[in-house]
Coordinates of C-alpha atoms and ligand atoms in Angstrom, one line a residue:
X261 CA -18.4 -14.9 -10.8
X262 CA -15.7 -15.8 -7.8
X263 CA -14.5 -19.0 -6.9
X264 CA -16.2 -21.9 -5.8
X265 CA -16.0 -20.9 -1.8
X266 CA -16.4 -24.7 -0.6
X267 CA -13.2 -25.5 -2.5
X268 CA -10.0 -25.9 -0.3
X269 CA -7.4 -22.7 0.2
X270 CA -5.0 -24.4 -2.6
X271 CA -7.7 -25.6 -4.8
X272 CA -9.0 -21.4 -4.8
X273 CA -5.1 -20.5 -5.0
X274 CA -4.6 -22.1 -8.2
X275 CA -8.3 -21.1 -9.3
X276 CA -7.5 -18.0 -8.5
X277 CA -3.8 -17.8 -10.5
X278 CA -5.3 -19.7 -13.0
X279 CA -7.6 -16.4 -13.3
X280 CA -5.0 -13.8 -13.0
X281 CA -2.5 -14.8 -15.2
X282 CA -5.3 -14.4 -17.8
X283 CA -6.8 -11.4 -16.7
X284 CA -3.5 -9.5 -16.7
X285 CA -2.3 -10.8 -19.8
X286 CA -5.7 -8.9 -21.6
X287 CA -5.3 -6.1 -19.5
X288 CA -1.4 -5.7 -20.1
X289 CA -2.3 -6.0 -24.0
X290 CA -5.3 -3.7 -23.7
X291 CA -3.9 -1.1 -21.3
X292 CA 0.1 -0.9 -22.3
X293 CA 1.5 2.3 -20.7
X294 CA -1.3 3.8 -19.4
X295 CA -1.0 4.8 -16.1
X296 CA -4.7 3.2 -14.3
X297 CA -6.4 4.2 -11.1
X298 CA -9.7 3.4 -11.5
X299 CA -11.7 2.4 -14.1
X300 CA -14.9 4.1 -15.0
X301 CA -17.5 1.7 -16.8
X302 CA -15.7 -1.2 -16.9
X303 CA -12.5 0.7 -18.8
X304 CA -9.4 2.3 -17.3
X305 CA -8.4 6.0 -18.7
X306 CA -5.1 7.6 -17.9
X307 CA -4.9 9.4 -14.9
X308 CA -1.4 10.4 -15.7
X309 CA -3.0 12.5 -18.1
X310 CA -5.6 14.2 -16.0
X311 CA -4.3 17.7 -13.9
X312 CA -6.9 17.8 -11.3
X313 CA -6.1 13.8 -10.0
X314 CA -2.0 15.3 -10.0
X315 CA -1.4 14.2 -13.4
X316 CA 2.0 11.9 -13.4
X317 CA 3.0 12.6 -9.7
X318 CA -0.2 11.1 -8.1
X319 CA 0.6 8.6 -5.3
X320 CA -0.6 5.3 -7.1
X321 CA 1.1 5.5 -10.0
X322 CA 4.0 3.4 -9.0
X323 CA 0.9 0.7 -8.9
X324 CA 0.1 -0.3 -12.2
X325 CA 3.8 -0.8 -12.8
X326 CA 4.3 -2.5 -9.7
X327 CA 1.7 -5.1 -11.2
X328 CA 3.4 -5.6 -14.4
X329 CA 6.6 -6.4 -12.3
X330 CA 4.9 -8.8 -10.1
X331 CA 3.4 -10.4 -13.2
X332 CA 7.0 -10.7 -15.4
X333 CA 8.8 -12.5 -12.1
X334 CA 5.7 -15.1 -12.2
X335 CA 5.8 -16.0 -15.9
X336 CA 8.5 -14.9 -17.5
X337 CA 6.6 -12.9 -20.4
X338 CA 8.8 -9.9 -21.9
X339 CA 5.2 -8.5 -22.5
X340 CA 5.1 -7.1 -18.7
X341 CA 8.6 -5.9 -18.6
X342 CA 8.6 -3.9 -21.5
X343 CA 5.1 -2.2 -20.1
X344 CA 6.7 -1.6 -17.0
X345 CA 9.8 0.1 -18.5
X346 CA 7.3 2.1 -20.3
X347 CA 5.6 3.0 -17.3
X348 CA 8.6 3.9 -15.0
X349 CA 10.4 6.2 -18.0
X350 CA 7.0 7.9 -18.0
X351 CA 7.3 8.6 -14.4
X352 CA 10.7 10.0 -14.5
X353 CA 9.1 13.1 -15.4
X354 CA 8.0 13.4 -11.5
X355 CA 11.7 13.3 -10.7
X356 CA 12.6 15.9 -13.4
X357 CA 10.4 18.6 -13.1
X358 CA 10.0 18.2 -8.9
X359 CA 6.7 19.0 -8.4
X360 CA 4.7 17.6 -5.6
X361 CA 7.1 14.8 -4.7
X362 CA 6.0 14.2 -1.4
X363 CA 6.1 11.0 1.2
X364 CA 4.7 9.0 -1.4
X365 CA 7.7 8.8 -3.3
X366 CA 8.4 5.0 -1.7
X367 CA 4.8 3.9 -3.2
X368 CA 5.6 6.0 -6.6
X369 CA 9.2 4.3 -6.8
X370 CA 9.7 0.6 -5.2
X371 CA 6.9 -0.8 -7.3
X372 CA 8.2 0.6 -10.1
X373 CA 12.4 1.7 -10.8
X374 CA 13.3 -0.4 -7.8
X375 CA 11.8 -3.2 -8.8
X376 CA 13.4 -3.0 -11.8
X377 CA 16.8 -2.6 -10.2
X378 CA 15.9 -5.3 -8.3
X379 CA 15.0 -7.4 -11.0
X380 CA 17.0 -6.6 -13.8
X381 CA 19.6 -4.6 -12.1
X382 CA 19.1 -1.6 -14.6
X383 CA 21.4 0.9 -13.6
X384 CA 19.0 3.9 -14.5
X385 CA 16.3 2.3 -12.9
X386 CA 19.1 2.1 -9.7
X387 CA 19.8 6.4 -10.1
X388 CA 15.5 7.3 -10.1
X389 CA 15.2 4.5 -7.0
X390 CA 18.1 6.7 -5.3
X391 CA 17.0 9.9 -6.3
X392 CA 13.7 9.2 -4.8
X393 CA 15.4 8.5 -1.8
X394 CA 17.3 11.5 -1.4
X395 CA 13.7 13.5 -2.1
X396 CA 12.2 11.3 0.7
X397 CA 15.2 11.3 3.2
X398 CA 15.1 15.9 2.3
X399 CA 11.6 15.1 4.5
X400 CA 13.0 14.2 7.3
X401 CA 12.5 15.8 10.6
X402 CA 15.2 15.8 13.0
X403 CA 14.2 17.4 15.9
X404 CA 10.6 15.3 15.9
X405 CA 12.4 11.9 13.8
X406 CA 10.0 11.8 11.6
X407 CA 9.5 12.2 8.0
X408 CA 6.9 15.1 7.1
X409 CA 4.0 14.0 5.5
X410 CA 2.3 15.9 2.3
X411 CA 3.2 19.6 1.2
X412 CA 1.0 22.6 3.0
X413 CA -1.2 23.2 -0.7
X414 CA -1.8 18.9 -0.5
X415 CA -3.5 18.7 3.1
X416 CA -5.0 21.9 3.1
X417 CA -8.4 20.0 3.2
X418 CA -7.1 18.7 6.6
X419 CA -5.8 21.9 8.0
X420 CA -8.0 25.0 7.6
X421 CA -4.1 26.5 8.5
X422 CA -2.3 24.6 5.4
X423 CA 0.6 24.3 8.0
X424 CA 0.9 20.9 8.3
X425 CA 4.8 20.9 8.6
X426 CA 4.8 18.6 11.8
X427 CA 2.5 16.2 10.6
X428 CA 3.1 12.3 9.9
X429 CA 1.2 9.9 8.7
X430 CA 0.6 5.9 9.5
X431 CA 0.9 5.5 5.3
X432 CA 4.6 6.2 5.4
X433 CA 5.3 3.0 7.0
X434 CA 5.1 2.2 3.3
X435 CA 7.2 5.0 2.0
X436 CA 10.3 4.4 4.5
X437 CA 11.1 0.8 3.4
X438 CA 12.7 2.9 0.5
X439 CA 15.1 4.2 3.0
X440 CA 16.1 1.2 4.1
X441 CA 16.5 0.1 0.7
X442 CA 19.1 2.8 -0.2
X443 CA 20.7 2.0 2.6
X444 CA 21.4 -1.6 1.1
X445 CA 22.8 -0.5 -2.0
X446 CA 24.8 2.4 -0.8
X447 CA 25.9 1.0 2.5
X448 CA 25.3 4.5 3.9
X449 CA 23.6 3.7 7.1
X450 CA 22.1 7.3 7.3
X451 CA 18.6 6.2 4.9
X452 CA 17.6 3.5 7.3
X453 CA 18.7 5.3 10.5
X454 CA 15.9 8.0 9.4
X455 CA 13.7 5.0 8.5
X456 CA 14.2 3.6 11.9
X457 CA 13.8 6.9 13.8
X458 CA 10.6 7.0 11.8
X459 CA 9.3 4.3 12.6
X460 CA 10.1 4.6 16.6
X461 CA 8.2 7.8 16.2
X462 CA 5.5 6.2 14.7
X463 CA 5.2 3.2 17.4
X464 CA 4.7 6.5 19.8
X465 CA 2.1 8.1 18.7
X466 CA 0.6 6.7 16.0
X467 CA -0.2 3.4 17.5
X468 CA -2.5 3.1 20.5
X469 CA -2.4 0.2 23.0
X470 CA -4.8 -2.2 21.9
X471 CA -3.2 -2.1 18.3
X472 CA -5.4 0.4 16.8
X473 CA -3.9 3.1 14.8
X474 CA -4.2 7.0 14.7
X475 CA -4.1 8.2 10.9
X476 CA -2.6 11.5 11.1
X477 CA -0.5 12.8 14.7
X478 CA 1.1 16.0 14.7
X479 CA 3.8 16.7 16.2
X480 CA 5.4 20.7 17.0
X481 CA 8.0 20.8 14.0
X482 CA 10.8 22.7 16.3
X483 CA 10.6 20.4 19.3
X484 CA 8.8 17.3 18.3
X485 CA 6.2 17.2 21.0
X486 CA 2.6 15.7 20.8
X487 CA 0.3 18.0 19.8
X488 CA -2.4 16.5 18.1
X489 CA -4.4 13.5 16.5
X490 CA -6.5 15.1 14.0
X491 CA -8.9 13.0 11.8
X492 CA -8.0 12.0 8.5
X493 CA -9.7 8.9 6.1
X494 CA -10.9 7.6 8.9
X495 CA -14.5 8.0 10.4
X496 CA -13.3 10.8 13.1
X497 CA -10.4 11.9 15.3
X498 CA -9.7 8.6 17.4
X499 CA -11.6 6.1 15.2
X500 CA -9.2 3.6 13.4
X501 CA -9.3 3.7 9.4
X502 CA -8.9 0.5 8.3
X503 CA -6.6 1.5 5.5
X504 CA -4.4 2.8 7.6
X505 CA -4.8 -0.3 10.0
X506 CA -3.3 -2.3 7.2
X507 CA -0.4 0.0 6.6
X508 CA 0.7 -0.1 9.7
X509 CA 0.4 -4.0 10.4
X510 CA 2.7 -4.0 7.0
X511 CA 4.5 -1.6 7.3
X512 CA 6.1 -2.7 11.1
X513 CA 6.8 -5.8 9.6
X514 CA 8.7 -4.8 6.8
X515 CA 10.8 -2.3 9.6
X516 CA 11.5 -5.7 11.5
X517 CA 13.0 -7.0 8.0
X518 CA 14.8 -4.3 7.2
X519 CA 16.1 -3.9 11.2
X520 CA 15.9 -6.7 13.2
X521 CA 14.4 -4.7 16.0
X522 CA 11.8 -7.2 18.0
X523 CA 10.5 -4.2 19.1
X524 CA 8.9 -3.2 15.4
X525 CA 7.7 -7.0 15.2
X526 CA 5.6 -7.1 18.3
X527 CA 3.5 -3.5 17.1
X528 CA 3.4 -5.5 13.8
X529 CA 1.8 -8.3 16.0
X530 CA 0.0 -5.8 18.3
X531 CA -2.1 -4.4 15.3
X532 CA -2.3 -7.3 13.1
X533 CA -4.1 -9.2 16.1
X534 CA -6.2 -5.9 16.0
X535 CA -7.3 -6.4 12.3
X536 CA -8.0 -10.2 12.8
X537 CA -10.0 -9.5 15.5
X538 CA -12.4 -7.0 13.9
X539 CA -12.1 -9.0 10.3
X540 CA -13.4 -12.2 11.9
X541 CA -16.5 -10.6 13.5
X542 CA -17.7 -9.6 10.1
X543 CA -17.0 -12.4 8.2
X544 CA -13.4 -11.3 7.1
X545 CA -14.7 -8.4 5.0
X546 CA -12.9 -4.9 5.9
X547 CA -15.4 -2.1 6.9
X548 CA -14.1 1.6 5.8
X549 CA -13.3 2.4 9.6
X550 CA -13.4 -0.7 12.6
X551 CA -14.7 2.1 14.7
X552 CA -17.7 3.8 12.6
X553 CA -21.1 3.4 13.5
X554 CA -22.8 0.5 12.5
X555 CA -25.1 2.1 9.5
X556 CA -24.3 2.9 7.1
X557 CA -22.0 0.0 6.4
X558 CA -19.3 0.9 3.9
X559 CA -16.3 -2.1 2.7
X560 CA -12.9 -1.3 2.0
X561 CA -11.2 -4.0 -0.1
X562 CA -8.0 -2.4 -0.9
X563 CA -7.5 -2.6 3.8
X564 CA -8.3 -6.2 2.8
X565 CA -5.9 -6.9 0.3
X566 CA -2.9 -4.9 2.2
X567 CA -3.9 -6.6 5.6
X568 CA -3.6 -10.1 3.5
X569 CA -0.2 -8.9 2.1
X570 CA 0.7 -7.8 5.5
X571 CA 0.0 -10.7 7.2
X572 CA 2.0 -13.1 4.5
X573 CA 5.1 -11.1 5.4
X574 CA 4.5 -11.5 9.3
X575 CA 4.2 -14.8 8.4
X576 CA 8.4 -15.3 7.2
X577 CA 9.4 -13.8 10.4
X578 CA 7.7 -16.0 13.1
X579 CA 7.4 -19.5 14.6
X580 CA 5.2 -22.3 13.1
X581 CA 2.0 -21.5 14.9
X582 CA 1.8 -17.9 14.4
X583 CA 2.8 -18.3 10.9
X584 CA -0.4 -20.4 10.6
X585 CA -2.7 -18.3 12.4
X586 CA -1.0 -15.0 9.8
X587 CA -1.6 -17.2 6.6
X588 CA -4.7 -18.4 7.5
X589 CA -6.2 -15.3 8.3
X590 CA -4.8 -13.8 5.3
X591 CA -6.4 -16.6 3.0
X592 CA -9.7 -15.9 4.7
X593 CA -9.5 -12.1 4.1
X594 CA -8.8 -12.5 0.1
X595 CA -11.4 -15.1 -0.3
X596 CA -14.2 -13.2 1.5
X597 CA -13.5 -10.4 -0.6
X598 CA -12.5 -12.1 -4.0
X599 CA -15.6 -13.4 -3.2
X600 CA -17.7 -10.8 -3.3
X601 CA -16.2 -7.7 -5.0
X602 CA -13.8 -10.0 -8.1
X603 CA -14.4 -8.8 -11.5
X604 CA -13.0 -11.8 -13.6
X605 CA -14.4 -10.5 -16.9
X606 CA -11.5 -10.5 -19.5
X607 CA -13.0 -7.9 -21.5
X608 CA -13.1 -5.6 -18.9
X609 CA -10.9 -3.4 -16.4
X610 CA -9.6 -4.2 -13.0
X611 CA -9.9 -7.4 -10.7
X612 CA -11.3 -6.5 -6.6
X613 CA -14.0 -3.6 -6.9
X614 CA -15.2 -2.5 -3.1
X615 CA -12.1 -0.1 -2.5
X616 CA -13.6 3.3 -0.8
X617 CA -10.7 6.1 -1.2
X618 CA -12.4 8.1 2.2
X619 CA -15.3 7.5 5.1
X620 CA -16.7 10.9 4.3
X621 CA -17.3 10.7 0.5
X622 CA -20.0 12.9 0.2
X623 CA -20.6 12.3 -3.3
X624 CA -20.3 8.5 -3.1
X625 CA -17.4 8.5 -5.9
X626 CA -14.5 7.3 -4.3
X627 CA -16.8 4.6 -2.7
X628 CA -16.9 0.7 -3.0
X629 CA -15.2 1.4 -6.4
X630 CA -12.3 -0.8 -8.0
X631 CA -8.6 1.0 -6.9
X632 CA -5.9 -0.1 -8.2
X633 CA -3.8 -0.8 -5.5
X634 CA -6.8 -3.1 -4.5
X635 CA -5.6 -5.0 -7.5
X636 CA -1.8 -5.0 -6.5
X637 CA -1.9 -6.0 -3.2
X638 CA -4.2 -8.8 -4.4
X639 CA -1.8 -10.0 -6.8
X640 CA 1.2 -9.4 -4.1
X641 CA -0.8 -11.5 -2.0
X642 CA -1.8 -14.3 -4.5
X643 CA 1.5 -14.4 -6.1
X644 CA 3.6 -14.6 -2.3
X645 CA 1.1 -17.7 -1.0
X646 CA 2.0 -19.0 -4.6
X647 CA 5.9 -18.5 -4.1
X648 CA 5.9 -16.5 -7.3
X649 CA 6.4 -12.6 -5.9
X650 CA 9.0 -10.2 -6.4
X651 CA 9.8 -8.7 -3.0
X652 CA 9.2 -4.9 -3.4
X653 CA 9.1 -3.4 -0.1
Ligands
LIG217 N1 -1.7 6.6 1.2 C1 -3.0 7.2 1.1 C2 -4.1 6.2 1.3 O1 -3.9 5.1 1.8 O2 -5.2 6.6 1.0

């Protein structure tokens, strides 16, 4: 059952701690090193161990661990460091044996070694964060500044082709804060400079004027030119994927942190004033795609959740009024959907169901379904508004 929705914000922030630091502490105990994605009857499996979801090297698994850190800054409790470290030596593997390392390495590795570094200042944990780096920065695009998203094989269900070597993706906005954080540890300006060409590319073509976001843009690989906007998780080819709404309101927030360029702040503005506006007609609950037709009507937590977090980091680098406006609207996102998708039930798996993967899920699967990085951003969320968080990005 959620919360009580007539108490005030702090009365459900507490509530909804309160909950949390109870719910993780069964799941931590129940689910150890596991790596989760989603659970399937009301128990997580591990995907790590499963080929055809990518085994160790799929994108969320930096997720679970990311949790766990989020969860040892807040209380304390060796329990969630020593499942993390678990966690992040089982994902060495995907910097050992290479395969399909991709632009996701940012969401496989800040949640999860860099967070550690950052934490604990574990000088291993400091090597895999720089390695990743290094794989991520080995994407980068000179002639186009941009990093390359997926591998040809990956996005082959895109691109009847396979060739997707000029594509980029609104996701990496995500992945490129781990630039900028080599950057800081090495003092080698080069990580962020790609970051920041990145994200300038991005501001180009990815986002549209009214703060609406294309998913995928491809550019021509030898000359960086426009050359497309294909479809992607969205609803169609110029429709705006909520998912990918919430990435880039995040993500051009985090490139203002990690820059100082007003420029990166006012797109984070531009398409965080885009989200509020569609959440707010819909009572604050995040449709798959703000520009899908009305029926059928399909949610997407986890573009809640991320939009919340999103918003909350907006929120540290404006005035007073804005701030408000940010952390109220990111207080009215997670209730509505803590609300109606929470799963507070100690004995089972996972906290905000409703996360759809994909509009066009033909089988239903990856639809209204808990996802873990539902879960993460949630906690992100709950844990910054309580002043409790471990900065990741
Ligand atoms: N980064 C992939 C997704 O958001 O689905």
């Amino acid at each position: 059952m959620g919360i009580d929705t007539t108490c005030s914000n702090e009365e459900w922030l507490d509530e909804a701690y309160k909950r949390l630091l109870s719910k993780m502490h069964a799941q931590c105990g129940r689910i150890g090193t596991m790596i989760p994605y989603s659970p399937k009857k009301g128990k997580y499996f591990d995907c790590a161990k499963v080929e055809q979801m990518g085994g160790v090297h799929f994108w969320t698994n930096g997720f679970w661990p990311g949790m766990l850190w989020q969860m040892y800054e807040a209380t304390g409790d060796e329990l969630y460091r020593e499942t993390a470290c678990g966690v992040d030596e089982r994902l060495n593997e995907i910097l050992t044996d290479l395969k399909g390392v991709d632009h996701d390495a940012g969401f496989l590795f800040l949640p999860s070694a860099v967070a550690d570094y950052r934490k604990t200042g574990n000088a291993l944990s400091l090597k895999r964060g720089l390695q990743a780096a290094n794989l991520l920065a080995g994407r980068f695009n000179p002639c186009g500044n941009f990093i390359r998203a997926w591998a040809d094989n990956a996005a082959s269900h895109f691109d009847e082709n396979g060739n997707v070597s000029g594509w980029m993706i609104v996701d990496c906005m995500m992945n490129i804060p781990l630039l900028y954080w080599a950057s800081d540890v090495t003092k080698d300006p080069r990580f962020s400079q790609m970051a920041a060409r990145h994200a300038k590319t991005a501001q180009k073509y990815i986002v549209r004027e009214d703060g609406s976001c294309n998913h995928i843009v491809e550019l021509n690989p030898d000359t960086g030119d426009f050359v497309n906007n294909p479809g992607g998780q969205g609803f169609c080819q110029g429709s705006s994927w909520s998912r990918g709404q919430s990435w880039a309101v995040y993500g051009f927030a985090l490139s203002y942190r990690h820059t100082g360029e007003e420029d990166f702040l006012n797109t984070a503005k531009r398409c965080a004033h885009y989200c509020i506006a569609n959440l707010a007609v819909n009572d604050w609950l995040p449709l798959v795609d703000y520009r899908a037709p009305e029926t059928p009507r399909k949610y997407d937590s986890t573009a809640g959740m991320i939009t919340a977090a999103g918003l909350l980091e907006l929120a540290e680098h404006v005035g007073e009024y804005e701030k408000n406006l940010y952390v109220d609207a990111a207080y009215n996102i997670l209730r509505a959907c803590e609300n109606k998708f929470a799963n507070w039930d100690n004995e089972t798996d996972s906290i905000i169901d409703g996360g759809t993967f994909f509009y066009h899920d033909e089988d239903g699967r990856n639809t209204e379904v808990p996802i873990i990085y539902g879960d993460y951003f949630f906690i992100e969320a709950v844990l910054r508004l309580k002043g409790k968080s471990l900065f990741i990005w």
